[in-house]
Each structure stands twice: as C-alpha cells, then as structure tokens.
PDB file of C-alpha atoms in Angstrom:
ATOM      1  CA  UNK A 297     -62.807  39.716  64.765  1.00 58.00           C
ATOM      2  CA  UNK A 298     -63.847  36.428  63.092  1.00 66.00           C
ATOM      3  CA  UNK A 299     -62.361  33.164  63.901  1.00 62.00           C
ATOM      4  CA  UNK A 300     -61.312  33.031  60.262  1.00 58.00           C
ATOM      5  CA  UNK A 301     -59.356  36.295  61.210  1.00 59.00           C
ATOM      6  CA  UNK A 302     -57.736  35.382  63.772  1.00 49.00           C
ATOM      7  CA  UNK A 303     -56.456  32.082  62.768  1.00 50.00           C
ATOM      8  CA  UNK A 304     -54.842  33.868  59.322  1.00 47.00           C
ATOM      9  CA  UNK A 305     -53.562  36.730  61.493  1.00 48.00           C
ATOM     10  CA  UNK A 306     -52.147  33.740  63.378  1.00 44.00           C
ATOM     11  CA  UNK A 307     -50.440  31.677  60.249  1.00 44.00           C
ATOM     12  CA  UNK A 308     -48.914  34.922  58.934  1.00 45.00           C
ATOM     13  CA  UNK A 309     -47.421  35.769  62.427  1.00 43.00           C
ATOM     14  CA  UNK A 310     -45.979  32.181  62.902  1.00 41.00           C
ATOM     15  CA  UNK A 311     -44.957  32.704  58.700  1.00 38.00           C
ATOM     16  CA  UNK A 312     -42.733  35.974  59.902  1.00 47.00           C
ATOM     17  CA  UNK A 313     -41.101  34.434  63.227  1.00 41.00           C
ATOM     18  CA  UNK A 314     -40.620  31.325  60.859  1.00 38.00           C
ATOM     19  CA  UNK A 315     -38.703  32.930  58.569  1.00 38.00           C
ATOM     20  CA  UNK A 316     -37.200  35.478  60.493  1.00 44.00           C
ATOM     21  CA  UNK A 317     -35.684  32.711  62.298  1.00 46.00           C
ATOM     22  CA  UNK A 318     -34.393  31.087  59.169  1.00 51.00           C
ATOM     23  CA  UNK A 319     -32.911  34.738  58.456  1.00 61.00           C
ATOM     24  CA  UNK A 320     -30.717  34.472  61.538  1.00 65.00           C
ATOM     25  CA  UNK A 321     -29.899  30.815  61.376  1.00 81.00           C
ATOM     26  CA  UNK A 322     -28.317  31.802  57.223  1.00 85.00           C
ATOM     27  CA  UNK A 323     -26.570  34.995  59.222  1.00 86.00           C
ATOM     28  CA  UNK A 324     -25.173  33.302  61.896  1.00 83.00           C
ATOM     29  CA  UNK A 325     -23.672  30.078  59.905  1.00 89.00           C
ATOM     30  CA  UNK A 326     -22.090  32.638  57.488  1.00 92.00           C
ATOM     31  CA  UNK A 327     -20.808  34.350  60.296  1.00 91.00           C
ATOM     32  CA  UNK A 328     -19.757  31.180  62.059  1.00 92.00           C
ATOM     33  CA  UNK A 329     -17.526  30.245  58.419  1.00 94.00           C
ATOM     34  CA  UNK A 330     -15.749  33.964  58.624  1.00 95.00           C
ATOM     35  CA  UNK A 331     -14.698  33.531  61.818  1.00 95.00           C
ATOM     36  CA  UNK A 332     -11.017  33.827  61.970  1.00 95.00           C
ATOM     37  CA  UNK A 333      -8.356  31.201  63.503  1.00 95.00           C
ATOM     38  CA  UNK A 334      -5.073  32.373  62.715  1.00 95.00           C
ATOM     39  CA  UNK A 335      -2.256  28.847  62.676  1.00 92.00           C
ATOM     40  CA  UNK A 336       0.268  29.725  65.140  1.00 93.00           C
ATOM     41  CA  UNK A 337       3.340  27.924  66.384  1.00 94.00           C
ATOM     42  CA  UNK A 338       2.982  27.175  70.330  1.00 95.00           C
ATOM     43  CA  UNK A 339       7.313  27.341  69.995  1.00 93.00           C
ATOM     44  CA  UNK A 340       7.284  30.750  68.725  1.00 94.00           C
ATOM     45  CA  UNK A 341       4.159  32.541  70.976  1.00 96.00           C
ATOM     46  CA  UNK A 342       6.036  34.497  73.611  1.00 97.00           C
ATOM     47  CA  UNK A 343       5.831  34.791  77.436  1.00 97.00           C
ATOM     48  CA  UNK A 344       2.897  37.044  78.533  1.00 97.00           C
ATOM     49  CA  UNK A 345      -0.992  37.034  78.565  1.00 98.00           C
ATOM     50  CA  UNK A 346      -3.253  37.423  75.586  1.00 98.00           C
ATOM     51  CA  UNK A 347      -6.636  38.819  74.671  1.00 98.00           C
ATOM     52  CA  UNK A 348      -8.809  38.056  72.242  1.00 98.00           C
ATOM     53  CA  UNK A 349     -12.562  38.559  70.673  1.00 98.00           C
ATOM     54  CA  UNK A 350     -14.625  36.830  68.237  1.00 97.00           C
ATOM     55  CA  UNK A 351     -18.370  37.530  67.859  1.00 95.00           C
ATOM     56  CA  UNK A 352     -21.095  36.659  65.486  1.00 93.00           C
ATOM     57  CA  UNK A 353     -24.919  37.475  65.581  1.00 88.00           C
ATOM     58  CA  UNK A 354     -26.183  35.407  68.557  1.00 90.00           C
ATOM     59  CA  UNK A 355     -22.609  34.498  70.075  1.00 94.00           C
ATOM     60  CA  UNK A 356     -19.656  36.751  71.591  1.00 95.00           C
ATOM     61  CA  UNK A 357     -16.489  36.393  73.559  1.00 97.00           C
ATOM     62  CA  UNK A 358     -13.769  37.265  75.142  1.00 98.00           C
ATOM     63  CA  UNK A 359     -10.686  35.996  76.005  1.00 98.00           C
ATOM     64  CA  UNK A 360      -7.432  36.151  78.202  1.00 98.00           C
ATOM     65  CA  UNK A 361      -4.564  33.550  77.292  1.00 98.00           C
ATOM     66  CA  UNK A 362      -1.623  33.189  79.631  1.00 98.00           C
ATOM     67  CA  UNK A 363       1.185  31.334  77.800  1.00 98.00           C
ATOM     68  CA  UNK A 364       4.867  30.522  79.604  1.00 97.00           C
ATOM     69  CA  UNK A 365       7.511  28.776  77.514  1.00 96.00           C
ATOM     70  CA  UNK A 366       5.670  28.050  74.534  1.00 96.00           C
ATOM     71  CA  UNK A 367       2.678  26.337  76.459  1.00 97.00           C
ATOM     72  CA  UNK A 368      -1.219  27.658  77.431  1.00 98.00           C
ATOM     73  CA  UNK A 369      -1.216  27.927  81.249  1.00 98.00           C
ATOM     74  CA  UNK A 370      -4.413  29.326  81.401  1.00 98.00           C
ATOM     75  CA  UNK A 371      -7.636  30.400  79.576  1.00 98.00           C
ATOM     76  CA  UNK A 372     -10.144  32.939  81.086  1.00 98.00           C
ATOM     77  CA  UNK A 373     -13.152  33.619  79.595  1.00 97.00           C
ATOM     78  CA  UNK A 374     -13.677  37.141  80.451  1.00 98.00           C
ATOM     79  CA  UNK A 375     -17.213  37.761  78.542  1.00 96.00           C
ATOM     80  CA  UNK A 376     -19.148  34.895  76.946  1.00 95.00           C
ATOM     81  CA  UNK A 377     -22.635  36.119  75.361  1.00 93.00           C
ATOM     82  CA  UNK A 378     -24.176  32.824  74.231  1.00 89.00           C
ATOM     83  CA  UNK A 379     -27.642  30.974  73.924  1.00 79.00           C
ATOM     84  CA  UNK A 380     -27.933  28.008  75.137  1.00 77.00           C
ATOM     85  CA  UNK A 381     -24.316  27.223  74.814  1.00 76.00           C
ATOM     86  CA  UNK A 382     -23.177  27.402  78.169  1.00 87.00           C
ATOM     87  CA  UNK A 383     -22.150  24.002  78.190  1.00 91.00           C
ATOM     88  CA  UNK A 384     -19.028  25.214  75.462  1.00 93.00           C
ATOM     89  CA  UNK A 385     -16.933  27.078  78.250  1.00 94.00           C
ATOM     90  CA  UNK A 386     -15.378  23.532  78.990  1.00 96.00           C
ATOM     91  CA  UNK A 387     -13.660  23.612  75.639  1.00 97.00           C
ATOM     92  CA  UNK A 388     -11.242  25.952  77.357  1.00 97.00           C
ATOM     93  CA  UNK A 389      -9.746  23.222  79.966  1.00 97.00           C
ATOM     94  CA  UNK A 390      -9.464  21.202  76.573  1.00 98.00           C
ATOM     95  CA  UNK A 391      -7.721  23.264  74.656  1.00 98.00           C
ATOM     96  CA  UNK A 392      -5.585  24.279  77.686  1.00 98.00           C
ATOM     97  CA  UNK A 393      -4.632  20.341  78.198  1.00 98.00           C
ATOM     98  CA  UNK A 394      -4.029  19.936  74.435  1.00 97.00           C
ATOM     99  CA  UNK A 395      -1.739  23.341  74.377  1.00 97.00           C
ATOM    100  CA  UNK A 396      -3.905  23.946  70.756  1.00 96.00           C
ATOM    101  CA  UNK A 397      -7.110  25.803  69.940  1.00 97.00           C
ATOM    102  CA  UNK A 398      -7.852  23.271  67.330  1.00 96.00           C
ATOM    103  CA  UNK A 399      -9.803  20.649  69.505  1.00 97.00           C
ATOM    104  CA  UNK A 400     -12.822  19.046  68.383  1.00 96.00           C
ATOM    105  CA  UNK A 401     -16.357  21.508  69.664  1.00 95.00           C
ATOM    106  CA  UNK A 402     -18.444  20.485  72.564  1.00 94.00           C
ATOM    107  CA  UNK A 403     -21.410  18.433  71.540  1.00 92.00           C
ATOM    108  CA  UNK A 404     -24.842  20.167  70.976  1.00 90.00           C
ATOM    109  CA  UNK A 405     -22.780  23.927  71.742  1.00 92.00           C
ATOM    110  CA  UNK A 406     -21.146  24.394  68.691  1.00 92.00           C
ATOM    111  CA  UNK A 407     -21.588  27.797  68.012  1.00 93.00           C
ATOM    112  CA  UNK A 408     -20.269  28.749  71.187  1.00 95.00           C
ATOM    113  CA  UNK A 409     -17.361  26.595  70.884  1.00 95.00           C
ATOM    114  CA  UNK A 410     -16.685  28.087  67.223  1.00 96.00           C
ATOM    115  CA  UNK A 411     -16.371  31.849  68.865  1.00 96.00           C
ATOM    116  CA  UNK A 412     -14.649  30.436  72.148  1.00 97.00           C
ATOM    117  CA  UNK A 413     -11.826  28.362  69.967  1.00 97.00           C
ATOM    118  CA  UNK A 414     -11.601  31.855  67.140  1.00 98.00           C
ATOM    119  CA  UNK A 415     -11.016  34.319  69.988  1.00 98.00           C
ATOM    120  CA  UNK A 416      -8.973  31.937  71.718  1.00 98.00           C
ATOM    121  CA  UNK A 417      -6.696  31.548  68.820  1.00 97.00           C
ATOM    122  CA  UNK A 418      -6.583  35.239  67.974  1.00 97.00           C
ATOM    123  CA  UNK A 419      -5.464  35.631  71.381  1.00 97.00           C
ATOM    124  CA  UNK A 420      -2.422  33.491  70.907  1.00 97.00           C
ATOM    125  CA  UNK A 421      -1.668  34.824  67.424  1.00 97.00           C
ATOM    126  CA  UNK A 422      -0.978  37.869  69.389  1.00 96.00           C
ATOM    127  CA  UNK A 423       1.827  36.537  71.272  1.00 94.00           C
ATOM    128  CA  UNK A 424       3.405  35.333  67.653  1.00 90.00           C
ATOM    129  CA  UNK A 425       3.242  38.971  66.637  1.00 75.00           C
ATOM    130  CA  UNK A 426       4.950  40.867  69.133  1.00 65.00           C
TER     131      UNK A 426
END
C-alpha cells in the first residue's frame, strides 16, 4: 500500500470516529433534555423507600430513596453506569442535605448528575403516588 493510501485510509477513519462521535454527543444531549423530573412536595411523599431509574445513551442509574416524615434520609445509588462521571455520585449527599433533587450538577460530571438527580426524583415522585 502507498503512503498516499494509507494516510487517506487514515483521514477517512479519523472522518467516521469524528463524526460518529458527534452522532452520540446530538443523542445523548437530546436524551439528557427528555429526561424526566417529576415536582413533588417533600410534605406530601410518604414514609417508605423509593426506587428509581433514569438512563440515556452513555449514562444509567439507579436509585433507592428512603424518606421519613416528609424528609430524604438516605440516597443509595444502587447501579451507576457512567463515563468519566464518577465524580457526580456526591450530588446524592447534596441533595440529601438540601431534602430536594433540584441542586445545582457537579462540575465537569454533568451528565451523570442529570441521570443521578432524574432517577432520584422519580424515585420520590413515587412516594407522592401511593
């Protein structure tokens, strides 16, 4: 194979990972936007523990919420399927210390954060329900 070959088989592979890439990154911020978080009154959640899932392309989790008179006791994160946003499971001790999913996300993990605060707040909508 000529040099000349190899260079354009080159540019055309780093073309398809390019835009592959781009692909994902245009799935995965759509996904991010659809992600649910249902508003919930804390003073109406009852007594019990919670589960609750929220997944896009790249990032998944899941869940348990313990709430006892109308505050969140504690947050597990039972599955967390992320990239390099490791660094989001602290939002939980947040959003445990401000009794609300709706905290600000964790710097440079915001993905993560997204699908952590979305199942998070499904989980609690839960207790509303029953």
């Amino acid at each position: 194979m000529s040099r000349n070959s190899v260079l354009a088989a080159g540019a055309a592979l780093l073309c398809t990972v390019l835009l592959s890439s781009c692909s994902v990154t245009k799935k995965m911020q759509e996904q991010l936007k659809e992600l649910p978080f249902p508003a919930v009154d804390m003073a109406h959640v009852k007594d019990g523990t919670y589960t609750g899932t929220a997944e896009t392309l790249l990032v998944q989790a899941d869940v348990s919420v313990e709430i006892i008179g109308g505050h969140i006791r504690q947050i597990k994160i039972l599955r967390h399927i992320n990239g390099k946003g490791k660094k989001a499971e602290t939002i939980v001790n947040t959003m445990k210390a401000a009794n609300t999913w709706d905290v600000d996300c964790v710097s440079g993990a915001t993905a993560s954060s997204l699908v952590l605060k979305s199942a998070t707040a499904q989980a609690i909508a839960k207790g509303a329900a029953e």
